[in-house]
mmCIF file of C-alpha atoms and ligand atoms in Angstrom:
data_model
loop_
_atom_site.group_PDB
_atom_site.id
_atom_site.type_symbol
_atom_site.label_atom_id
_atom_site.label_comp_id
_atom_site.label_asym_id
_atom_site.label_seq_id
_atom_site.Cartn_x
_atom_site.Cartn_y
_atom_site.Cartn_z
ATOM 1 C CA MET A 2 234.894 155.355 87.571
ATOM 2 C CA ALA A 3 238.564 155.444 88.341
ATOM 3 C CA GLY A 4 240.521 158.082 86.413
ATOM 4 C CA ILE A 5 237.684 159.271 84.277
ATOM 5 C CA ASP A 6 236.585 162.843 84.719
ATOM 6 C CA ILE A 7 233.994 163.800 82.163
ATOM 7 C CA LYS A 8 234.397 167.586 82.982
ATOM 8 C CA GLU A 9 238.130 167.454 82.251
ATOM 9 C CA MET A 10 237.655 165.262 79.009
ATOM 10 C CA LEU A 11 235.287 167.902 77.691
ATOM 11 C CA SER A 12 237.358 170.905 78.608
ATOM 12 C CA THR A 13 239.311 170.915 75.358
ATOM 13 C CA TYR A 14 236.405 170.169 73.071
ATOM 14 C CA ASP A 15 235.220 172.528 70.505
ATOM 15 C CA LYS A 16 231.432 172.148 71.286
ATOM 16 C CA ASN A 17 230.545 173.557 67.913
ATOM 17 C CA ASN A 18 232.156 170.747 66.236
ATOM 18 C CA LEU A 19 231.361 167.481 67.996
ATOM 19 C CA THR A 20 231.598 164.171 65.981
ATOM 20 C CA ILE A 21 229.539 161.171 66.891
ATOM 21 C CA ALA A 22 231.540 157.971 66.746
ATOM 22 C CA THR A 23 231.008 154.369 67.083
ATOM 23 C CA VAL A 24 232.299 150.957 66.083
ATOM 24 C CA CYS A 25 231.297 149.739 62.518
ATOM 25 C CA SER A 26 228.980 147.160 63.470
ATOM 26 C CA HIS A 27 225.728 146.353 65.443
ATOM 27 C CA SER A 28 223.642 149.375 64.952
ATOM 28 C CA SER A 29 226.229 151.620 63.388
ATOM 29 C CA LEU A 30 224.111 152.338 60.224
ATOM 30 C CA GLN A 31 221.385 153.581 62.393
ATOM 31 C CA ILE A 32 223.563 155.666 64.730
ATOM 32 C CA PHE A 33 225.372 157.459 61.923
ATOM 33 C CA ASN A 34 222.102 158.037 59.994
ATOM 34 C CA GLY A 35 220.578 159.565 63.053
ATOM 35 C CA ALA A 36 223.704 161.687 63.688
ATOM 36 C CA LYS A 37 223.614 162.983 60.224
ATOM 37 C CA LYS A 38 219.896 163.808 60.321
ATOM 38 C CA GLU A 39 220.866 166.057 63.376
ATOM 39 C CA ARG A 40 223.753 167.671 61.503
ATOM 40 C CA PHE A 41 226.618 165.961 63.454
ATOM 41 C CA LYS A 42 229.934 164.845 61.931
ATOM 42 C CA THR A 43 230.310 161.121 62.071
ATOM 43 C CA LEU A 44 233.294 158.849 62.466
ATOM 44 C CA GLY A 45 233.330 155.098 62.122
ATOM 45 C CA ILE A 46 235.907 152.953 64.000
ATOM 46 C CA SER A 47 236.806 149.834 62.000
ATOM 47 C CA VAL A 48 239.318 147.105 62.417
ATOM 48 C CA GLY A 49 241.861 146.557 59.587
ATOM 49 C CA GLU A 50 240.022 148.275 56.747
ATOM 50 C CA VAL A 51 237.242 150.379 55.615
ATOM 51 C CA LYS A 52 234.113 148.210 55.411
ATOM 52 C CA LYS A 53 232.964 148.228 51.775
ATOM 53 C CA PHE A 54 229.296 147.716 52.492
ATOM 54 C CA TYR A 55 228.801 151.249 53.729
ATOM 55 C CA ASP A 56 229.274 152.376 50.155
ATOM 56 C CA ALA A 57 225.994 150.740 49.510
ATOM 57 C CA PHE A 58 224.220 152.894 52.249
ATOM 58 C CA PRO A 59 225.452 156.497 51.741
ATOM 59 C CA LEU A 60 222.944 157.772 54.309
ATOM 60 C CA GLY A 61 224.307 155.458 57.023
ATOM 61 C CA LYS A 62 227.954 155.937 55.988
ATOM 62 C CA PRO A 63 230.289 157.788 58.473
ATOM 63 C CA ASP A 64 231.989 160.877 57.137
ATOM 64 C CA GLU A 65 235.345 159.428 58.139
ATOM 65 C CA PHE A 66 236.642 156.053 59.060
ATOM 66 C CA PHE A 67 239.323 155.503 61.822
ATOM 67 C CA ILE A 68 241.030 152.273 61.264
ATOM 68 C CA VAL A 69 242.605 150.363 64.202
ATOM 69 C CA ASP A 70 244.428 147.108 64.054
ATOM 70 C CA ASN A 71 242.321 145.664 66.963
ATOM 71 C CA TYR A 72 239.298 147.063 68.745
ATOM 72 C CA LYS A 73 241.300 146.924 72.219
ATOM 73 C CA ASP A 74 243.573 149.459 70.566
ATOM 74 C CA ILE A 75 241.024 152.201 70.852
ATOM 75 C CA VAL A 76 241.991 153.079 74.371
ATOM 76 C CA LYS A 77 245.523 154.027 72.976
ATOM 77 C CA TYR A 78 244.011 156.255 70.492
ATOM 78 C CA ALA A 79 241.866 158.226 72.822
ATOM 79 C CA GLU A 80 244.061 161.418 72.679
ATOM 80 C CA GLU A 81 243.839 161.509 68.813
ATOM 81 C CA LEU A 82 240.168 160.969 68.808
ATOM 82 C CA LYS A 83 239.694 163.554 71.522
ATOM 83 C CA GLU A 84 241.328 165.991 69.080
ATOM 84 C CA LYS A 85 238.371 165.255 66.727
ATOM 85 C CA ASN A 86 235.856 166.135 69.609
ATOM 86 C CA VAL A 87 234.502 162.610 69.479
ATOM 87 C CA ILE A 88 231.649 161.429 71.507
ATOM 88 C CA VAL A 89 231.344 157.843 71.652
ATOM 89 C CA ILE A 90 227.949 155.938 71.254
ATOM 90 C CA PRO A 91 228.669 152.574 72.820
ATOM 91 C CA HIS A 92 226.411 149.597 71.378
ATOM 92 C CA GLY A 93 226.503 145.987 72.586
ATOM 93 C CA SER A 94 229.305 145.019 70.200
ATOM 94 C CA PHE A 95 231.353 148.104 71.078
ATOM 95 C CA VAL A 96 231.504 147.023 74.847
ATOM 96 C CA GLU A 97 232.011 143.286 73.764
ATOM 97 C CA TYR A 98 234.873 143.968 71.345
ATOM 98 C CA LEU A 99 236.636 146.554 73.557
ATOM 99 C CA GLY A 100 236.138 144.423 76.669
ATOM 100 C CA PRO A 101 234.506 145.695 79.853
ATOM 101 C CA LYS A 102 237.751 146.763 81.583
ATOM 102 C CA ASN A 103 238.903 148.799 78.520
ATOM 103 C CA PHE A 104 235.485 150.286 78.208
ATOM 104 C CA MET A 105 235.412 151.504 81.771
ATOM 105 C CA LYS A 106 238.757 153.171 81.446
ATOM 106 C CA LEU A 107 238.302 154.574 77.928
ATOM 107 C CA GLY A 108 239.396 158.191 77.917
ATOM 108 C CA LEU A 109 236.690 159.476 75.678
ATOM 109 C CA PRO A 110 233.304 161.186 76.472
ATOM 110 C CA THR A 111 230.795 158.237 76.175
ATOM 111 C CA PHE A 112 226.965 158.549 75.826
ATOM 112 C CA GLY A 113 225.156 157.197 78.938
ATOM 113 C CA ASN A 114 226.289 156.305 82.372
ATOM 114 C CA ARG A 115 229.214 153.736 82.193
ATOM 115 C CA ASN A 116 228.589 152.723 85.848
ATOM 116 C CA VAL A 117 225.534 150.738 84.611
ATOM 117 C CA LEU A 118 227.987 148.041 83.288
ATOM 118 C CA ILE A 119 228.597 146.766 86.911
ATOM 119 C CA TRP A 120 224.935 146.292 87.586
ATOM 120 C CA GLU A 121 224.355 144.930 84.029
ATOM 121 C CA SER A 122 227.113 142.336 83.373
ATOM 122 C CA ASP A 123 226.852 140.358 86.659
ATOM 123 C CA ARG A 124 223.620 138.288 86.616
ATOM 124 C CA GLU A 125 223.327 138.518 90.510
ATOM 125 C CA MET A 126 223.707 142.334 90.565
ATOM 126 C CA GLU A 127 221.326 142.547 87.555
ATOM 127 C CA ARG A 128 218.736 140.595 89.504
ATOM 128 C CA LYS A 129 219.327 142.775 92.569
ATOM 129 C CA TRP A 130 218.610 145.848 90.456
ATOM 130 C CA LEU A 131 215.487 144.607 88.608
ATOM 131 C CA GLU A 132 213.767 142.784 91.559
ATOM 132 C CA GLY A 133 214.659 145.823 93.704
ATOM 133 C CA ALA A 134 212.554 147.755 91.378
ATOM 134 C CA GLY A 135 209.670 145.258 91.795
ATOM 135 C CA ILE A 136 210.175 143.550 88.263
ATOM 136 C CA ILE A 137 209.181 139.939 87.998
ATOM 137 C CA MET A 138 211.977 137.810 86.678
ATOM 138 C CA PRO A 139 211.965 134.118 85.757
ATOM 139 C CA GLN A 140 212.710 132.148 88.830
ATOM 140 C CA ALA A 141 216.323 131.221 89.285
ATOM 141 C CA ILE A 142 216.927 127.593 90.220
ATOM 142 C CA LYS A 143 219.984 127.205 92.415
ATOM 143 C CA LYS A 144 220.450 123.435 92.491
ATOM 144 C CA PRO A 145 220.067 121.319 89.268
ATOM 145 C CA LYS A 146 218.383 118.655 91.514
ATOM 146 C CA ASP A 147 215.410 121.153 91.958
ATOM 147 C CA ILE A 148 214.578 121.409 88.372
ATOM 148 C CA ASP A 149 210.735 120.643 88.482
ATOM 149 C CA ARG A 150 209.793 122.432 85.177
ATOM 150 C CA PRO A 151 211.339 123.402 81.898
ATOM 151 C CA VAL A 152 214.356 125.522 82.359
ATOM 152 C CA ILE A 153 216.926 127.502 80.231
ATOM 153 C CA VAL A 154 220.508 127.075 80.972
ATOM 154 C CA LYS A 155 222.647 130.004 80.225
ATOM 155 C CA TYR A 156 226.530 130.043 80.339
ATOM 156 C CA HIS A 157 228.409 132.977 81.671
ATOM 157 C CA GLY A 158 229.654 135.365 78.984
ATOM 158 C CA ALA A 159 228.016 133.370 76.252
ATOM 159 C CA LYS A 160 227.387 135.862 73.371
ATOM 160 C CA GLY A 161 223.979 136.092 71.643
ATOM 161 C CA GLY A 162 222.465 132.929 73.347
ATOM 162 C CA LYS A 163 225.324 130.723 72.190
ATOM 163 C CA GLY A 164 225.367 127.375 73.812
ATOM 164 C CA PHE A 165 222.191 127.937 75.833
ATOM 165 C CA PHE A 166 219.875 124.930 76.123
ATOM 166 C CA VAL A 167 216.502 123.957 77.338
ATOM 167 C CA ALA A 168 215.805 121.090 79.870
ATOM 168 C CA LYS A 169 212.703 119.596 81.074
ATOM 169 C CA THR A 170 214.133 117.319 83.805
ATOM 170 C CA TYR A 171 217.140 116.983 85.904
ATOM 171 C CA GLU A 172 218.247 114.104 83.869
ATOM 172 C CA GLU A 173 218.022 115.939 80.658
ATOM 173 C CA PHE A 174 220.099 118.625 82.276
ATOM 174 C CA GLU A 175 222.812 116.216 83.534
ATOM 175 C CA LYS A 176 223.090 114.816 80.006
ATOM 176 C CA ARG A 177 223.410 118.264 78.199
ATOM 177 C CA VAL A 178 225.342 120.448 80.749
ATOM 178 C CA LYS A 179 228.985 121.294 80.239
ATOM 179 C CA LYS A 180 230.372 121.125 83.625
ATOM 180 C CA ASN A 181 233.607 122.880 82.977
ATOM 181 C CA LYS A 182 231.771 126.215 82.318
ATOM 182 C CA SER A 183 229.728 128.301 84.874
ATOM 183 C CA TYR A 184 226.073 128.736 84.250
ATOM 184 C CA ILE A 185 222.829 129.698 85.645
ATOM 185 C CA ILE A 186 219.583 127.744 85.620
ATOM 186 C CA GLN A 187 216.278 129.787 84.889
ATOM 187 C CA GLU A 188 212.629 128.933 84.685
ATOM 188 C CA PHE A 189 211.726 128.792 80.855
ATOM 189 C CA VAL A 190 208.857 131.225 80.739
ATOM 190 C CA MET A 191 206.068 130.219 78.427
ATOM 191 C CA GLY A 192 204.618 133.015 76.613
ATOM 192 C CA THR A 193 205.575 135.640 73.728
ATOM 193 C CA ARG A 194 208.699 137.668 73.645
ATOM 194 C CA TYR A 195 208.935 141.526 73.534
ATOM 195 C CA TYR A 196 212.060 143.424 73.635
ATOM 196 C CA LEU A 197 211.086 146.805 74.783
ATOM 197 C CA HIS A 198 213.302 149.804 73.592
ATOM 198 C CA TYR A 199 213.086 152.769 75.995
ATOM 199 C CA PHE A 200 214.867 156.070 76.208
ATOM 200 C CA TYR A 201 215.549 157.853 79.480
ATOM 201 C CA SER A 202 216.433 161.453 79.508
ATOM 202 C CA PRO A 203 217.361 162.852 82.807
ATOM 203 C CA ILE A 204 217.334 166.465 81.458
ATOM 204 C CA GLN A 205 214.085 166.733 79.570
ATOM 205 C CA ASP A 206 210.650 166.748 80.917
ATOM 206 C CA ASN A 207 208.488 166.467 77.681
ATOM 207 C CA ALA A 208 207.635 162.656 78.032
ATOM 208 C CA TYR A 209 206.461 160.315 80.744
ATOM 209 C CA LYS A 210 207.590 162.057 83.707
ATOM 210 C CA LEU A 211 209.849 160.558 86.434
ATOM 211 C CA SER A 212 211.106 162.042 89.473
ATOM 212 C CA LYS A 213 213.996 163.520 87.428
ATOM 213 C CA GLY A 214 213.534 163.761 83.657
ATOM 214 C CA SER A 215 211.084 161.617 81.533
ATOM 215 C CA LEU A 216 210.877 158.389 79.799
ATOM 216 C CA GLN A 217 210.098 157.442 76.136
ATOM 217 C CA LEU A 218 209.084 154.142 74.497
ATOM 218 C CA ILE A 219 210.857 154.398 71.029
ATOM 219 C CA SER A 220 209.998 150.827 69.588
ATOM 220 C CA MET A 221 210.055 147.139 70.169
ATOM 221 C CA ASP A 222 211.160 144.044 68.361
ATOM 222 C CA ARG A 223 211.243 140.229 68.582
ATOM 223 C CA ARG A 224 214.593 138.600 68.001
ATOM 224 C CA ASP A 225 214.919 135.939 65.343
ATOM 225 C CA GLU A 226 216.784 133.191 66.830
ATOM 226 C CA THR A 227 218.283 130.074 65.137
ATOM 227 C CA THR A 228 217.476 127.244 65.299
ATOM 228 C CA ILE A 229 214.627 127.568 67.854
ATOM 229 C CA ASP A 230 212.266 129.799 65.881
ATOM 230 C CA GLU A 231 212.161 127.688 62.851
ATOM 231 C CA VAL A 232 213.227 124.279 64.032
ATOM 232 C CA GLN A 233 209.589 123.016 63.815
ATOM 233 C CA ARG A 234 209.818 123.081 60.205
ATOM 234 C CA LEU A 235 211.618 119.695 60.463
ATOM 235 C CA GLY A 236 209.414 118.115 63.018
ATOM 236 C CA SER A 237 208.460 118.575 66.719
ATOM 237 C CA ILE A 238 211.138 119.560 69.052
ATOM 238 C CA ALA A 239 210.649 116.430 71.247
ATOM 239 C CA GLU A 240 210.968 114.451 68.061
ATOM 240 C CA LEU A 241 214.167 116.119 67.065
ATOM 241 C CA GLU A 242 215.646 115.768 70.544
ATOM 242 C CA GLU A 243 215.296 112.135 70.229
ATOM 243 C CA LEU A 244 217.533 112.077 67.286
ATOM 244 C CA GLY A 245 220.086 114.362 69.216
ATOM 245 C CA ILE A 246 219.099 117.478 67.406
ATOM 246 C CA HIS A 247 218.739 120.264 69.956
ATOM 247 C CA PRO A 248 217.446 123.817 69.442
ATOM 248 C CA THR A 249 219.756 126.775 70.006
ATOM 249 C CA PHE A 250 219.292 130.415 70.760
ATOM 250 C CA VAL A 251 221.718 132.231 68.423
ATOM 251 C CA VAL A 252 220.369 135.680 67.432
ATOM 252 C CA THR A 253 220.327 136.305 63.644
ATOM 253 C CA GLY A 254 218.068 139.133 63.110
ATOM 254 C CA ASN A 255 215.205 141.306 64.409
ATOM 255 C CA ILE A 256 211.502 141.422 63.698
ATOM 256 C CA PRO A 257 209.340 144.642 64.045
ATOM 257 C CA ILE A 258 206.460 144.084 66.440
ATOM 258 C CA VAL A 259 203.698 146.157 68.245
ATOM 259 C CA MET A 260 201.958 145.265 71.432
ATOM 260 C CA ARG A 261 198.176 145.175 72.537
ATOM 261 C CA GLU A 262 197.704 148.923 73.486
ATOM 262 C CA SER A 263 196.182 147.781 76.743
ATOM 263 C CA LEU A 264 199.612 146.621 77.956
ATOM 264 C CA LEU A 265 201.432 149.798 77.455
ATOM 265 C CA PRO A 266 200.632 151.180 81.057
ATOM 266 C CA LYS A 267 202.536 148.135 82.291
ATOM 267 C CA VAL A 268 205.225 148.751 79.980
ATOM 268 C CA PHE A 269 205.785 152.380 81.271
ATOM 269 C CA LYS A 270 205.437 151.274 84.917
ATOM 270 C CA MET A 271 208.336 148.805 84.385
ATOM 271 C CA GLY A 272 210.376 151.247 82.712
ATOM 272 C CA GLU A 273 209.811 153.673 85.415
ATOM 273 C CA ALA A 274 210.694 151.313 88.105
ATOM 274 C CA VAL A 275 213.817 150.341 86.543
ATOM 275 C CA VAL A 276 214.961 153.894 86.013
ATOM 276 C CA GLU A 277 214.031 155.133 89.584
ATOM 277 C CA GLU A 278 215.819 152.055 91.026
ATOM 278 C CA SER A 279 218.822 152.984 88.884
ATOM 279 C CA LEU A 280 218.940 156.504 90.046
ATOM 280 C CA GLN A 281 219.236 155.300 93.691
ATOM 281 C CA LEU A 282 221.785 152.664 92.995
ATOM 282 C CA PHE A 283 224.375 154.204 90.489
ATOM 283 C CA GLY A 284 223.052 157.616 89.109
ATOM 284 C CA GLY A 285 220.770 156.418 86.540
ATOM 285 C CA VAL A 286 220.467 154.214 83.210
ATOM 286 C CA ILE A 287 220.882 157.177 80.874
ATOM 287 C CA GLY A 288 219.631 157.058 77.253
ATOM 288 C CA SER A 289 218.547 153.882 75.568
ATOM 289 C CA PHE A 290 217.988 150.658 77.439
ATOM 290 C CA CYS A 291 215.902 147.629 76.720
ATOM 291 C CA LEU A 292 213.957 145.212 78.844
ATOM 292 C CA GLU A 293 213.918 141.693 77.286
ATOM 293 C CA THR A 294 210.526 140.277 78.437
ATOM 294 C CA VAL A 295 208.175 137.394 77.895
ATOM 295 C CA VAL A 296 204.380 137.928 78.353
ATOM 296 C CA THR A 297 202.585 135.057 79.899
ATOM 297 C CA GLU A 298 198.957 133.903 79.071
ATOM 298 C CA ASP A 299 197.970 135.916 82.304
ATOM 299 C CA LEU A 300 199.424 139.033 80.551
ATOM 300 C CA GLU A 301 202.161 139.296 83.086
ATOM 301 C CA PHE A 302 205.537 140.494 82.112
ATOM 302 C CA LYS A 303 208.596 138.557 83.121
ATOM 303 C CA VAL A 304 211.852 140.110 82.310
ATOM 304 C CA PHE A 305 214.827 137.819 81.639
ATOM 305 C CA GLU A 306 217.478 140.427 80.879
ATOM 306 C CA ILE A 307 218.344 144.207 80.623
ATOM 307 C CA SER A 308 220.445 145.726 78.104
ATOM 308 C CA ALA A 309 221.617 149.249 79.015
ATOM 309 C CA ARG A 310 222.454 150.725 75.777
ATOM 310 C CA ILE A 311 221.196 150.887 72.195
ATOM 311 C CA VAL A 312 220.063 147.147 71.203
ATOM 312 C CA ALA A 313 220.113 145.913 67.473
ATOM 313 C CA GLY A 314 216.463 145.332 67.915
ATOM 314 C CA THR A 315 216.150 149.025 67.182
ATOM 315 C CA ASN A 316 217.569 148.540 63.525
ATOM 316 C CA PRO A 317 214.163 147.850 61.978
ATOM 317 C CA TYR A 318 213.352 151.510 62.834
ATOM 318 C CA VAL A 319 215.792 153.748 60.913
ATOM 319 C CA SER A 320 212.930 155.658 59.729
ATOM 320 C CA GLY A 321 210.644 155.563 62.911
ATOM 321 C CA SER A 322 208.514 153.054 64.468
ATOM 322 C CA PRO A 323 204.683 152.995 65.229
ATOM 323 C CA TYR A 324 205.465 154.383 68.657
ATOM 324 C CA SER A 325 208.278 156.948 67.698
ATOM 325 C CA GLU A 326 206.125 158.405 64.932
ATOM 326 C CA LEU A 327 203.805 159.517 67.867
ATOM 327 C CA ILE A 328 206.740 161.289 69.248
ATOM 328 C CA GLN A 329 208.280 162.848 66.053
ATOM 329 C CA PRO A 330 208.133 161.470 62.620
ATOM 330 C CA ASP A 331 211.250 159.774 61.401
ATOM 331 C CA LEU A 332 212.684 159.176 64.952
ATOM 332 C CA SER A 333 215.032 156.257 65.437
ATOM 333 C CA THR A 334 216.918 155.375 68.589
ATOM 334 C CA GLY A 335 220.045 156.555 66.834
ATOM 335 C CA ARG A 336 218.461 159.871 65.917
ATOM 336 C CA ARG A 337 217.100 160.358 69.506
ATOM 337 C CA ILE A 338 220.675 159.728 71.001
ATOM 338 C CA ALA A 339 221.924 162.460 68.689
ATOM 339 C CA GLN A 340 218.940 164.871 69.591
ATOM 340 C CA GLU A 341 219.769 164.299 73.278
ATOM 341 C CA ILE A 342 223.434 165.216 72.751
ATOM 342 C CA LYS A 343 222.406 168.279 70.720
ATOM 343 C CA TYR A 344 220.052 169.420 73.401
ATOM 344 C CA ALA A 345 222.395 168.853 76.287
ATOM 345 C CA ASN A 346 225.087 170.688 74.415
ATOM 346 C CA LYS A 347 222.842 173.659 73.755
ATOM 347 C CA LYS A 348 221.768 173.783 77.481
ATOM 348 C CA LYS A 349 225.467 173.182 78.706
ATOM 349 C CA LEU A 350 224.377 169.815 80.291
ATOM 350 C CA LEU A 351 226.616 167.492 78.363
ATOM 351 C CA GLU A 352 228.097 166.226 81.724
ATOM 352 C CA GLU A 353 224.579 164.958 82.815
ATOM 353 C CA ILE A 354 224.329 162.517 79.831
ATOM 354 C CA LEU A 355 227.918 161.594 79.139
ATOM 355 C CA SER A 356 230.515 159.569 81.281
HETATM 356 P P1 AMP B 413 219.547 136.158 76.799
HETATM 357 O O1 AMP B 413 220.914 135.946 76.419
HETATM 358 O O2 AMP B 413 219.233 136.047 78.299
HETATM 359 O O3 AMP B 413 218.894 137.287 76.076
HETATM 360 O O4 AMP B 413 218.703 134.913 76.200
HETATM 361 C C1 AMP B 413 218.809 134.578 74.822
HETATM 362 C C2 AMP B 413 217.388 134.100 74.357
HETATM 363 O O5 AMP B 413 216.823 132.792 75.158
HETATM 364 C C3 AMP B 413 216.298 135.031 74.494
HETATM 365 O O6 AMP B 413 216.293 135.990 73.470
HETATM 366 C C4 AMP B 413 215.193 134.133 74.537
HETATM 367 O O7 AMP B 413 214.584 133.764 73.352
HETATM 368 C C5 AMP B 413 215.633 133.165 75.335
HETATM 369 N N1 AMP B 413 215.269 133.052 76.951
HETATM 370 C C6 AMP B 413 216.081 133.608 77.638
HETATM 371 N N2 AMP B 413 215.661 133.505 78.998
HETATM 372 C C7 AMP B 413 214.512 132.824 78.902
HETATM 373 C C8 AMP B 413 213.477 132.429 79.822
HETATM 374 N N3 AMP B 413 213.701 132.585 81.214
HETATM 375 N N4 AMP B 413 212.297 131.919 79.393
HETATM 376 C C9 AMP B 413 212.179 131.632 77.974
HETATM 377 N N5 AMP B 413 213.156 132.056 77.141
HETATM 378 C C10 AMP B 413 214.182 132.693 77.511
#
């Protein structure tokens, strides 16, 4: 990363006085709550004003707010935030609001490996990484004329599934596609969705062992997506499409879920392969990451996306999940992140988990 030297950034820090900071959105309540449980100070970066709803959740409210006019301004305030010994926990909205370029040059110690963004934000690079790890992804359909099964069309840069559509034939695709936007066409995988929340520590060996460090499964969720998940209340999708009503894939919430226990070995094998490949490619996907999967009727996993930081799907588990309870009671992903920072600090290994 150009111009970012983690050693230098940390050199002025009072290590006995670290503050965990994130942007007030997405999974911030969980991140602040987890940090407080591990006795960190917390700071919430908010645009324009202190968000009033935090008053209703004292255990998820940051100790201090840092108000900016615009998220993109965070880069400008790096020096001021450094004086507060801030370690940033990036979540999906943090990266989106700041913009990937600003995120890459943000002069603040940031949890995880920022280089992952290069592999995660470009669909071709993402495919190279995941398929290189032996992961099965939905088939990509290069030419619309080759559509011979149900497909999902995804626009580049679309947020939270906005604008995505399903087509069953080439003709249907032609009718619906917005030609002025760039898109990819992917086989629509029939099955049930599981969003798997992993945590990879390169510095601790107390979980599922990898070539370096170890892997945990903290929780899993299923996203609630409007209108696809409830559209059938009005009639069959085919019926509605005839009326010009098409289902959409906009995420509105997250539902807790557990998986058949017999599938867990596959879950760990996939996580292991993704981490090992990432170590080879760019130094590792450090901390939380999520594989977004569909399990087919043959009990095969197809991974349609990776999210390389804390996902909002971890939010149902502020006080632990059926999996994290078997690691430590009351363990959320937010708390696990805080623990990793605490452990690394104690062992003088912060540079291994921050970038
Ligand atoms: P994404 O932005 O890639 O996470 O996709 C948004 C939503 O579309 C997902 O949460 C799934 O519900 C659905 N989806 C994405 N890709 C596929 C696929 N290949 N097959 C079936 N459903 C998919």
